């Protein structure tokens, strides 16, 4: 028991003719959902907070000389290892039309001293370079709290995202949300109104009137209308006002069971709209194999706990309109030129089937082949064995033994947190080649990556 207050009720009733038109009932509609998570009072929007289960894992400080060649890529991954592993060519052609964005949620933040330390050793042309930051709803690169849990994710994303693309490529940092409310994902203005808009049980709600919160002009207008004291105006409510990059990578996610079916459908529809706009959205799949965050699995009654048996997919991993990235690794005692294997050190990247979303057409042939040739050696009642639900992940990239600079030291980190920004950087380079050749950006890639041409 955490001792926190949580307002809810056991049941609610709506008139039969009204019920079909109501999407959210608060505070009761997510009561059971929150109880299934490891902290019954923790809203899903806390995914950026330390201890949420998101973010890279570490074995600690690097107690060896910094790698200087390709002979140790099975032990220490660097930018040079990835260039060779994926055949990345550093061609000079580039265009300012190309854009690449990485999302972080306050209090997650990079330290410029860490970027300088990393680039000074591995990419000198980027020394003292910073990303172009766009603040969303009061997001800022905070330095009040420092340590691995606060800096490792953003340090990792930017060191490898910026380090892999060409030095002339600007990388946009979408720093979302103030220190009080936490993550918001309002990239499109329709999210705030579509099918009921934000859900206060899950989404960050602005204006945030808590001390240190982001008020914005909207609260000023409301309070002025009622002749109430107005707060300091800190900026506009960011909902659909953010310039969007061609490729966007983000790492933070939930357990699908933490959220209602309607809420996930609402979110997924917005991702579909981004795809229709020609934007490539990549998410990491998670680091707990077939379990949810913090190794919780599902019980037959839908609750979640450590030690239960039913597979627990993550979200938005199960949304068919984004590209999910899992982790691979260079096998022990192997060279970087040899085939990779699934990551089985420190983390086990997440995968499985949705319990909410139907399988998209573009997946059907690949999943049919997989089930015919690699049918899971598990009882069919502990995973969604119907063959009709969305499968994940979609692609994979290296996610083990990354050397990063964090809080003034070099450490080794692991996770699909490594794999997503690396994949996003590669797709950004593909976009660059397309644009230089007068072609369009690649946009929503899932239908293409399931074709023989991609393989």
XYZ file of C-alpha atoms in Angstrom:
455
model
C 0.000 0.000 0.000
C 1.390 3.393 -0.976
C -0.872 5.498 1.257
C -1.864 7.721 -1.661
C -5.509 8.695 -2.073
C -7.346 7.298 -5.060
C -10.936 8.380 -5.700
C -13.043 5.714 -7.371
C -16.178 3.634 -7.010
C -17.103 -0.015 -7.375
C -19.599 0.466 -10.188
C -21.535 3.034 -12.149
C -24.694 3.053 -14.238
C -25.772 4.975 -17.307
C -29.160 5.037 -19.029
C -29.235 2.518 -21.874
C -29.852 5.162 -24.532
C -26.921 7.282 -23.288
C -24.282 4.591 -22.672
C -23.290 4.125 -26.355
C -22.383 7.812 -26.558
C -20.141 7.963 -23.456
C -16.431 7.192 -23.822
C -14.947 8.091 -20.434
C -16.507 8.047 -16.986
C -14.316 9.570 -14.316
C -13.129 8.846 -11.705
C -14.422 5.281 -11.921
C -13.707 4.062 -15.440
C -10.001 3.269 -14.904
C -10.220 2.131 -11.301
C -9.728 -1.563 -12.066
C -7.063 -0.822 -14.645
C -4.935 1.038 -12.157
C -5.253 -1.710 -9.600
C -3.781 -4.198 -12.051
C -0.523 -2.278 -12.280
C 2.298 -2.584 -9.781
C 1.180 0.655 -8.121
C -2.575 1.048 -7.911
C -2.311 4.826 -7.640
C 0.092 5.364 -10.522
C -1.431 6.772 -13.737
C -0.070 5.550 -17.040
C 1.242 9.007 -17.815
C 4.088 8.458 -15.300
C 6.053 6.411 -17.842
C 8.888 8.955 -17.930
C 9.456 8.811 -14.187
C 12.407 6.919 -12.655
C 11.441 3.383 -11.674
C 8.680 3.067 -14.293
C 10.466 0.142 -15.988
C 11.111 2.129 -19.170
C 14.634 3.098 -20.074
C 17.975 1.321 -20.554
C 19.446 -1.156 -18.092
C 23.088 -1.068 -17.040
C 25.845 -3.303 -15.744
C 27.591 -0.236 -14.364
C 30.742 1.703 -15.091
C 32.930 0.583 -17.971
C 35.967 -0.916 -16.262
C 38.102 -1.268 -19.368
C 39.869 1.019 -21.836
C 37.539 2.635 -24.361
C 37.220 0.458 -27.479
C 39.149 1.812 -30.433
C 38.477 -0.749 -33.173
C 36.014 -3.423 -34.303
C 37.613 -6.360 -32.493
C 35.510 -5.916 -29.344
C 32.069 -5.174 -30.839
C 30.727 -8.332 -29.197
C 31.542 -6.720 -25.847
C 31.272 -2.979 -26.482
C 29.020 -1.399 -29.106
C 30.128 1.972 -30.460
C 29.157 4.156 -33.427
C 31.860 2.481 -35.521
C 30.469 -0.972 -34.714
C 26.996 0.054 -35.864
C 28.291 1.598 -39.084
C 29.918 -1.706 -39.995
C 27.141 -3.909 -38.617
C 24.481 -2.244 -40.789
C 26.606 -1.118 -43.733
C 26.018 2.581 -43.139
C 27.852 4.797 -45.613
C 28.669 8.348 -44.640
C 27.978 10.120 -47.921
C 28.286 13.924 -47.985
C 24.987 14.659 -49.747
C 22.222 15.943 -47.494
C 19.242 18.270 -47.582
C 17.797 20.687 -45.019
C 14.371 19.276 -45.866
C 15.204 16.126 -43.929
C 14.115 16.043 -40.276
C 14.661 13.601 -37.410
C 13.062 13.854 -33.976
C 13.609 12.131 -30.622
C 11.030 12.338 -27.823
C 11.904 12.640 -24.126
C 9.611 13.187 -21.156
C 10.610 15.468 -18.309
C 12.280 14.703 -15.873
C 14.299 12.617 -18.361
C 16.983 14.956 -19.695
C 20.412 14.897 -21.266
C 23.514 16.566 -19.861
C 25.537 18.609 -22.349
C 28.700 17.514 -20.550
C 27.777 13.892 -21.318
C 27.248 14.647 -25.015
C 30.612 16.432 -25.109
C 32.314 13.504 -23.377
C 30.843 10.963 -25.804
C 31.316 12.936 -29.022
C 34.811 14.025 -27.982
C 35.798 10.350 -27.975
C 33.649 8.850 -30.734
C 32.527 11.660 -33.086
C 34.738 14.753 -32.744
C 32.820 16.702 -35.422
C 29.836 16.794 -33.046
C 31.780 18.006 -30.001
C 29.797 20.732 -28.186
C 26.830 20.191 -30.505
C 23.323 20.088 -29.029
C 19.960 18.984 -30.402
C 17.390 21.541 -31.479
C 14.908 21.467 -28.618
C 11.170 22.015 -29.006
C 9.324 22.315 -25.705
C 5.889 20.711 -25.444
C 3.662 21.845 -22.551
C 6.482 23.206 -20.439
C 9.056 20.516 -21.162
C 12.638 21.547 -20.469
C 16.074 19.979 -20.083
C 16.095 19.886 -16.312
C 19.299 19.670 -14.269
C 17.744 19.685 -10.787
C 17.773 15.887 -10.681
C 20.730 13.956 -12.020
C 21.755 10.315 -12.066
C 21.354 7.270 -14.260
C 17.566 7.153 -13.818
C 17.236 10.763 -14.983
C 19.920 11.110 -17.668
C 20.663 7.720 -19.231
C 17.711 7.548 -21.630
C 18.143 10.972 -23.148
C 21.951 10.694 -23.182
C 21.709 7.348 -24.991
C 19.136 8.512 -27.535
C 21.011 11.654 -28.496
C 24.526 10.219 -28.463
C 23.582 7.468 -30.907
C 20.792 9.275 -32.773
C 22.969 12.323 -33.468
C 26.113 10.244 -33.840
C 24.818 7.976 -36.611
C 23.291 10.566 -38.943
C 25.430 12.999 -40.899
C 26.922 15.910 -38.925
C 24.910 18.351 -41.059
C 21.641 16.671 -39.987
C 19.798 18.616 -37.290
C 18.236 16.364 -34.656
C 15.122 17.742 -32.960
C 14.550 16.972 -29.298
C 10.856 16.984 -28.392
C 11.063 17.635 -24.645
C 7.551 16.976 -23.417
C 5.747 18.100 -20.274
C 6.549 19.881 -17.063
C 8.025 18.349 -13.922
C 4.599 17.964 -12.300
C 2.249 16.377 -14.834
C 4.586 14.199 -16.851
C 4.226 12.843 -20.392
C 1.793 14.024 -23.020
C 1.646 12.825 -26.617
C -0.438 15.544 -28.251
C 1.421 15.740 -31.565
C -1.834 16.420 -33.416
C -4.457 18.973 -32.450
C -7.244 16.431 -33.018
C -5.999 14.385 -30.080
C -7.336 16.987 -27.655
C -10.838 16.729 -29.113
C -11.099 13.487 -31.131
C -13.638 11.050 -29.626
C -13.734 12.872 -26.320
C -10.161 14.152 -26.272
C -7.740 13.766 -23.386
C -8.472 11.279 -20.631
C -7.545 12.856 -17.267
C -6.855 9.429 -15.765
C -4.093 8.744 -18.284
C -3.073 11.905 -20.141
C -1.189 14.847 -18.734
C -3.746 17.590 -18.252
C -2.953 21.250 -18.915
C -3.179 23.897 -17.623
C -1.309 22.404 -14.672
C -2.077 24.593 -11.666
C 0.217 22.751 -9.241
C 3.260 24.649 -7.936
C 5.827 24.642 -10.714
C 3.268 23.459 -13.259
C 2.802 24.706 -16.798
C -0.228 26.983 -16.864
C -0.346 28.253 -20.433
C -2.641 30.852 -21.961
C -5.715 28.617 -21.692
C -5.818 28.845 -17.899
C -5.358 32.628 -18.147
C -8.443 32.906 -20.349
C -10.603 30.744 -18.078
C -9.558 32.431 -14.842
C -9.922 35.890 -16.373
C -13.451 35.050 -17.537
C -14.486 34.289 -13.959
C -12.531 37.246 -12.513
C -10.218 34.908 -10.594
C -6.519 35.487 -9.887
C -4.492 34.562 -12.947
C -1.163 32.711 -12.897
C 1.953 33.738 -14.712
C 1.532 32.986 -18.426
C 4.254 30.533 -19.405
C 3.262 29.699 -22.955
C 0.564 28.202 -25.175
C -1.119 24.871 -24.623
C 0.768 22.634 -27.057
C -1.782 20.447 -28.805
C -1.077 19.949 -32.485
C 1.167 23.024 -32.612
C 4.461 21.096 -32.710
C 6.385 20.964 -36.008
C 6.698 17.276 -36.878
C 9.840 15.494 -38.064
C 9.858 12.959 -40.889
C 11.063 10.257 -38.473
C 10.263 10.254 -34.741
C 11.690 7.829 -32.178
C 10.320 7.384 -28.689
C 10.933 4.772 -26.024
C 8.305 5.115 -23.313
C 5.294 2.812 -23.167
C 2.818 0.999 -20.923
C 1.372 -2.452 -20.421
C -1.603 -2.860 -22.742
C -3.675 -4.068 -19.776
C -2.990 -0.802 -17.927
C -5.281 0.953 -20.376
C -8.849 0.585 -21.553
C -9.679 -0.724 -25.012
C -11.170 2.624 -25.970
C -8.176 4.618 -24.780
C -5.699 2.504 -26.744
C -7.905 2.722 -29.850
C -7.985 6.496 -29.406
C -4.191 6.683 -29.218
C -3.695 4.243 -32.088
C -5.992 6.240 -34.375
C -3.808 9.296 -33.827
C -0.700 7.315 -34.760
C -2.499 6.259 -37.948
C -3.079 9.912 -38.805
C 0.624 10.626 -38.394
C 1.367 7.778 -40.790
C -1.049 9.249 -43.328
C 0.908 12.509 -43.033
C 4.047 10.663 -44.156
C 5.685 10.412 -40.746
C 7.585 7.334 -39.580
C 6.949 6.579 -35.891
C 9.217 4.106 -34.095
C 8.787 2.747 -30.569
C 10.905 0.345 -28.572
C 9.078 -2.896 -27.777
C 10.141 -3.208 -24.116
C 12.683 -5.282 -22.205
C 10.712 -7.936 -20.315
C 10.136 -10.644 -22.938
C 6.487 -11.816 -22.849
C 5.850 -10.046 -19.525
C 4.822 -6.461 -19.025
C 6.919 -3.806 -17.332
C 8.482 -4.906 -14.043
C 7.945 -8.540 -15.094
C 4.208 -8.612 -14.360
C 2.076 -11.059 -16.342
C -1.695 -11.414 -16.616
C -3.979 -13.463 -14.406
C -7.139 -15.092 -15.815
C -9.250 -12.286 -14.311
C -7.244 -9.597 -16.123
C -5.194 -8.395 -13.168
C -1.399 -8.295 -13.343
C 1.185 -9.698 -10.969
C 4.688 -11.102 -10.824
C 4.587 -14.892 -11.085
C 1.378 -15.155 -13.095
C 1.530 -16.988 -16.414
C -0.403 -15.230 -19.185
C 1.600 -13.135 -21.672
C 1.270 -9.400 -21.053
C 1.870 -7.256 -24.189
C 3.017 -3.660 -24.069
C 1.364 -0.633 -25.648
C 1.687 1.085 -28.080
C 3.632 -1.975 -29.237
C 0.322 -3.571 -30.188
C -0.883 -0.633 -32.300
C -0.582 -1.623 -35.996
C 0.169 1.947 -37.127
C 3.626 2.371 -35.593
C 6.857 0.434 -36.133
C 8.003 -1.627 -33.151
C 11.713 -2.252 -32.640
C 13.146 -5.111 -30.588
C 16.760 -5.807 -29.602
C 19.445 -8.050 -31.044
C 23.087 -8.534 -30.073
C 26.422 -9.596 -31.508
C 26.832 -13.163 -30.205
C 29.537 -13.759 -27.581
C 32.964 -14.509 -29.062
C 31.773 -13.396 -32.506
C 32.885 -10.666 -34.873
C 30.721 -7.762 -35.949
C 30.560 -9.204 -39.485
C 28.706 -12.331 -38.327
C 24.902 -12.655 -38.001
C 23.281 -11.256 -34.868
C 21.058 -13.118 -32.419
C 18.132 -12.101 -30.204
C 19.312 -10.128 -27.195
C 19.691 -12.474 -24.238
C 21.963 -10.461 -21.976
C 20.516 -8.322 -19.152
C 17.257 -7.816 -21.098
C 14.916 -9.924 -23.207
C 13.128 -7.740 -25.713
C 9.354 -7.834 -25.612
C 7.214 -9.562 -28.207
C 3.920 -11.374 -28.625
C 0.355 -10.632 -29.599
C -2.126 -7.941 -28.718
C -5.254 -8.703 -26.737
C -6.993 -5.634 -28.229
C -6.010 -5.012 -31.865
C -6.795 -7.172 -34.897
C -3.931 -8.307 -37.078
C -3.403 -5.922 -40.028
C -3.401 -7.402 -43.513
C 0.265 -6.594 -44.060
C 1.240 -8.971 -41.208
C -0.868 -11.986 -42.089
C 1.481 -13.802 -44.429
C 4.535 -13.344 -42.175
C 2.699 -14.427 -39.029
C 1.197 -17.435 -40.805
C 4.695 -18.520 -41.819
C 6.022 -17.930 -38.315
C 3.329 -19.986 -36.639
C 3.738 -22.786 -39.170
C 7.499 -23.008 -38.677
C 8.196 -21.650 -35.180
C 5.042 -22.301 -33.206
C 5.562 -21.193 -29.583
C 6.363 -24.024 -27.202
C 3.804 -22.751 -24.702
C 0.294 -23.824 -23.709
C -2.217 -22.030 -25.961
C -4.134 -20.658 -22.968
C -1.287 -18.403 -21.791
C -0.928 -16.400 -25.010
C -3.323 -15.103 -27.629
C -3.093 -18.133 -29.909
C -6.024 -17.233 -32.184
C -3.700 -16.036 -34.938
C -6.026 -13.085 -35.494
C -4.476 -10.406 -33.276
C -1.707 -7.931 -34.068
C 1.793 -9.358 -33.550
C 4.914 -7.464 -32.500
C 7.721 -6.462 -32.894
C 8.100 -5.444 -36.533
C 11.885 -5.050 -36.838
C 14.953 -5.359 -34.639
C 18.323 -3.677 -34.164
C 21.261 -4.092 -31.837
C 20.443 -3.362 -28.196
C 23.301 -4.772 -26.080
C 26.614 -3.536 -24.677
C 26.250 0.102 -25.747
C 28.971 2.418 -24.483
C 27.387 5.708 -23.372
C 28.546 8.688 -21.361
C 26.225 9.330 -18.440
C 26.865 11.614 -15.467
C 30.531 11.969 -16.332
C 31.315 8.257 -16.684
C 31.215 5.681 -19.432
C 28.748 2.858 -18.759
C 27.428 -0.176 -20.621
C 23.686 -0.162 -21.261
C 21.179 -2.583 -22.739
C 17.633 -2.471 -24.019
C 15.268 -1.744 -26.841
C 15.920 1.860 -25.780
C 19.123 1.440 -27.806
C 17.422 -0.162 -30.795
C 14.760 2.458 -31.563
C 16.950 5.580 -31.996
C 19.472 3.556 -34.019
C 16.700 2.345 -36.353
C 15.291 5.869 -36.567
C 18.708 7.222 -37.536
C 18.988 4.628 -40.305
C 15.538 5.506 -41.689
C 16.498 9.184 -41.496
C 19.514 8.434 -43.694
C 17.218 6.641 -46.155
C 14.934 9.677 -46.197
C 17.946 11.868 -46.876
C 18.869 9.808 -49.923
C 15.248 9.920 -51.129
C 15.007 13.687 -50.783
C 18.348 14.322 -52.488
C 17.085 12.192 -55.396
C 13.853 14.195 -55.563
C 11.719 11.460 -54.034
C 9.293 11.605 -51.098
C 10.024 10.481 -47.541
C 9.279 6.855 -46.686
C 6.402 7.578 -44.261
C 4.496 4.663 -42.709
C 6.812 1.750 -43.465
C 5.043 -1.321 -42.044
C 3.313 -2.531 -45.237
C 6.681 -2.336 -47.012
C 8.882 -3.999 -44.383
C 6.732 -7.156 -44.454
C 7.379 -7.660 -48.176
C 10.121 -9.895 -49.671
C 11.722 -6.771 -51.127
C 12.587 -5.455 -47.672
C 13.932 -8.802 -46.446
